[in-house]
C-alpha positions as a Python dict, from the first residue, in 0.01 Angstrom:
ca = {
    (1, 'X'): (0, 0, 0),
    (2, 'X'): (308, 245, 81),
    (3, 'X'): (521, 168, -248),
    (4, 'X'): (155, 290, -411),
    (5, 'X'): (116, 624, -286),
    (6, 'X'): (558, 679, -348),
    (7, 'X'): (476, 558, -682),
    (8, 'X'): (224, 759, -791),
    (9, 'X'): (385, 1064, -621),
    (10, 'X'): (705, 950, -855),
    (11, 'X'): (474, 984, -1153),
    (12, 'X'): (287, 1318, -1080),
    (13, 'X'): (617, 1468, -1008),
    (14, 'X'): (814, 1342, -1317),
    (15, 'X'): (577, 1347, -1569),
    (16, 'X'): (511, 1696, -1637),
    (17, 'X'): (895, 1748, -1641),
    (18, 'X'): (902, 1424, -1856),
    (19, 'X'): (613, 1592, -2159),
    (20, 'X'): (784, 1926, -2153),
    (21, 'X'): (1117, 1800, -2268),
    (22, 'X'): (988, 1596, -2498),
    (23, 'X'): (759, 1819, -2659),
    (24, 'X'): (1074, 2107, -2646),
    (25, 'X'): (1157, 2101, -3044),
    (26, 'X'): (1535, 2230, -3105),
    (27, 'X'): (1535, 2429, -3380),
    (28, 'X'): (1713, 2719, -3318),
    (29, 'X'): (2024, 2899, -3546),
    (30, 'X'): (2291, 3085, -3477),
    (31, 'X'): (2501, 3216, -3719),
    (32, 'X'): (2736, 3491, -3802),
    (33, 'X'): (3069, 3607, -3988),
    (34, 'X'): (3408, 3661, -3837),
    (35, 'X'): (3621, 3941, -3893),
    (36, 'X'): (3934, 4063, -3784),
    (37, 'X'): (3900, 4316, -3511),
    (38, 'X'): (4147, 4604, -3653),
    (39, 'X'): (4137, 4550, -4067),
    (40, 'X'): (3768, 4373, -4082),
    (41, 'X'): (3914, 4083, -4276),
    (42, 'X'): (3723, 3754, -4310),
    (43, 'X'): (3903, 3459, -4027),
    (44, 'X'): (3866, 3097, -4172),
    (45, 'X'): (3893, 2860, -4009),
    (46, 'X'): (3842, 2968, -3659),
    (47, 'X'): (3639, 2723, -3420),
    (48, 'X'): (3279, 2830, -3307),
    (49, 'X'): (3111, 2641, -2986),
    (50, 'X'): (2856, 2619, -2749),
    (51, 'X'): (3027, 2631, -2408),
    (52, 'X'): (2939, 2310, -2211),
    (53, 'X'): (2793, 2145, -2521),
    (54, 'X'): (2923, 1891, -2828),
    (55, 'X'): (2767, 2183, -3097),
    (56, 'X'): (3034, 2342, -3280),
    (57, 'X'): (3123, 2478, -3602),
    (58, 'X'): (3448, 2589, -3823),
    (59, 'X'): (3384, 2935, -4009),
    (60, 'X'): (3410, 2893, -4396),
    (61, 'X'): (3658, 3089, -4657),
    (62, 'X'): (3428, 3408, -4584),
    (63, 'X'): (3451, 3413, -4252),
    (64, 'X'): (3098, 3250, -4211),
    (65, 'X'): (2958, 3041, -3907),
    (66, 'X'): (2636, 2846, -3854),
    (67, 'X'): (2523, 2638, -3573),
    (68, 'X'): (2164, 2461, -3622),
    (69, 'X'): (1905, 2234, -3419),
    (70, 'X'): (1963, 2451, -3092),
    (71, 'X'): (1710, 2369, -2852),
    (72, 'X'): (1593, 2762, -2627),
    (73, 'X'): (1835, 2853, -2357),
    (74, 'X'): (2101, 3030, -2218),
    (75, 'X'): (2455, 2986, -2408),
    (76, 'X'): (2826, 3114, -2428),
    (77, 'X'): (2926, 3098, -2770),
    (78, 'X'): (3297, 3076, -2742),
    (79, 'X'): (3544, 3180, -3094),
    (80, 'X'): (3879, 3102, -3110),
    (81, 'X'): (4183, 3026, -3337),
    (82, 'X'): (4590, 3028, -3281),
    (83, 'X'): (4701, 3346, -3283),
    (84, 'X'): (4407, 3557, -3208),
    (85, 'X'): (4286, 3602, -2860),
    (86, 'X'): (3940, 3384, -2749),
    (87, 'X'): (3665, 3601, -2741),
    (88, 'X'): (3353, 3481, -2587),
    (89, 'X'): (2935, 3631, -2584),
    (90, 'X'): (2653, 3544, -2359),
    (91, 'X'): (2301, 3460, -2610),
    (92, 'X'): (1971, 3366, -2589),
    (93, 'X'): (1769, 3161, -2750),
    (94, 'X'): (1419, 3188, -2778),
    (95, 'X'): (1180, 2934, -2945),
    (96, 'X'): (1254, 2920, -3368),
    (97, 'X'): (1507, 3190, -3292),
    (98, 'X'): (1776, 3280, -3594),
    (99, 'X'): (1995, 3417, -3402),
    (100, 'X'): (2250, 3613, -3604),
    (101, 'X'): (2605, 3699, -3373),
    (102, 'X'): (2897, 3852, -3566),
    (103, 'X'): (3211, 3833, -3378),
    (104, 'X'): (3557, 4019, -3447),
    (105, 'X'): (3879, 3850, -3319),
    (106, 'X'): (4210, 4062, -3196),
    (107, 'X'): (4503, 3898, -3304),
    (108, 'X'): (4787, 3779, -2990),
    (109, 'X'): (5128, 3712, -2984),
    (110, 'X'): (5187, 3367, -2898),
    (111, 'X'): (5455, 3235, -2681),
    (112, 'X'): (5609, 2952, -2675),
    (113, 'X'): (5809, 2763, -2456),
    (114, 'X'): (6161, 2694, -2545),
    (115, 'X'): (6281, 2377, -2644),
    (116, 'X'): (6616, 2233, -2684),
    (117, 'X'): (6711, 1963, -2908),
    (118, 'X'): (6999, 1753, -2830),
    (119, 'X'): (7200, 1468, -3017),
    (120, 'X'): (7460, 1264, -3008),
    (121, 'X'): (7683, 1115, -3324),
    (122, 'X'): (7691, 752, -3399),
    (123, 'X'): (8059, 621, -3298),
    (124, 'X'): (8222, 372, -3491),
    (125, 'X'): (8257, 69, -3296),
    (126, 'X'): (8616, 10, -3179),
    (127, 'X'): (8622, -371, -3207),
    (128, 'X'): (8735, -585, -3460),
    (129, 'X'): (8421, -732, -3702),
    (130, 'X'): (8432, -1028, -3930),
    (131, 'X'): (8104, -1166, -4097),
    (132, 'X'): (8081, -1486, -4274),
    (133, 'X'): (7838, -1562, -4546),
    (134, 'X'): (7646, -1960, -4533),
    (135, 'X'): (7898, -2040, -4847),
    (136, 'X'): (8245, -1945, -4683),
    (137, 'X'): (8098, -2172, -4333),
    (138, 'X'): (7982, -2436, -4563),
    (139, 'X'): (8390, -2414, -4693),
    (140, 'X'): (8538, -2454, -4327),
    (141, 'X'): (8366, -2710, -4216),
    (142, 'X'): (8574, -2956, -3951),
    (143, 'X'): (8757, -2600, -3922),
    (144, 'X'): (8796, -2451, -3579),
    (145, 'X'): (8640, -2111, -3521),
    (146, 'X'): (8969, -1913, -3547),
    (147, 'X'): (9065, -2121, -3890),
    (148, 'X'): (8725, -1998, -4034),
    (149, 'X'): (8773, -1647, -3947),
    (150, 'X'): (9111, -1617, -4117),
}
């Protein structure tokens, strides 16, 4: 009789959380074009994503981004690429929202650590070496080792 009334408490509590995901259709857009901060150039190639998501996108030749099949909600949309500082902007989503975010990157110096390569040259080897083909062994057989090597 108890695991009845937990039950259906279980059920009245989860279900309308259950129906409104499910019925939550994610068709949201963001898109935009990437510049350059100072000279307004087109960046390709510079990675677009959804803080604390798997949605991400590369902008094209013309600087252009798009990011589709967002469900409403609260985001970071992060942009970076080597050699330009990450710039990040809060947006919202509302439902069937094209949202359209243009974002300008200012290029960095980047620093790198140093390295230091290292090598050392091959020393010939100091000991005598004789090598003996199948046929010349074949030819001192009954021969003691030192015989054969001569």
């Amino acid at each position: 009789m108890r695991w009845r009334f937990w039950w259906w408490w279980l059920v009245s509590v989860t279900a309308p959380t259950l129906t409104k995901a499910q019925t939550q259709e994610c068709i949201c857009t963001i898109q935009g074009r990437i510049t350059e901060r100072i000279n307004k150039q087109e960046v390709a190639g510079a990675l677009v994503y959804l803080k604390g998501t798997n949605r991400s996108a590369l902008s094209d030749s013309s600087g252009t981004y798009v990011l589709k099949n967002l469900c409403q909600g609260r985001y970071t949309l992060v942009c970076q690429l080597i050699g330009y500082a990450p710039t990040q902007v809060s947006v919202t989503l509302r439902h069937d929202d094209d949202f359209r975010q243009n974002l300008a990157l200012l290029e960095e110096d980047v620093h790198l650590q140093n390295v230091v390569v290292t090598a050392r040259r091959n020393v010939p080897s100091t000991q005598a070496r004789t090598e003996l083909s199948g046929a010349a062994l074949d030819r001192s057989r009954g021969q003691s080792l030192g015989e054969a090597l001569k």
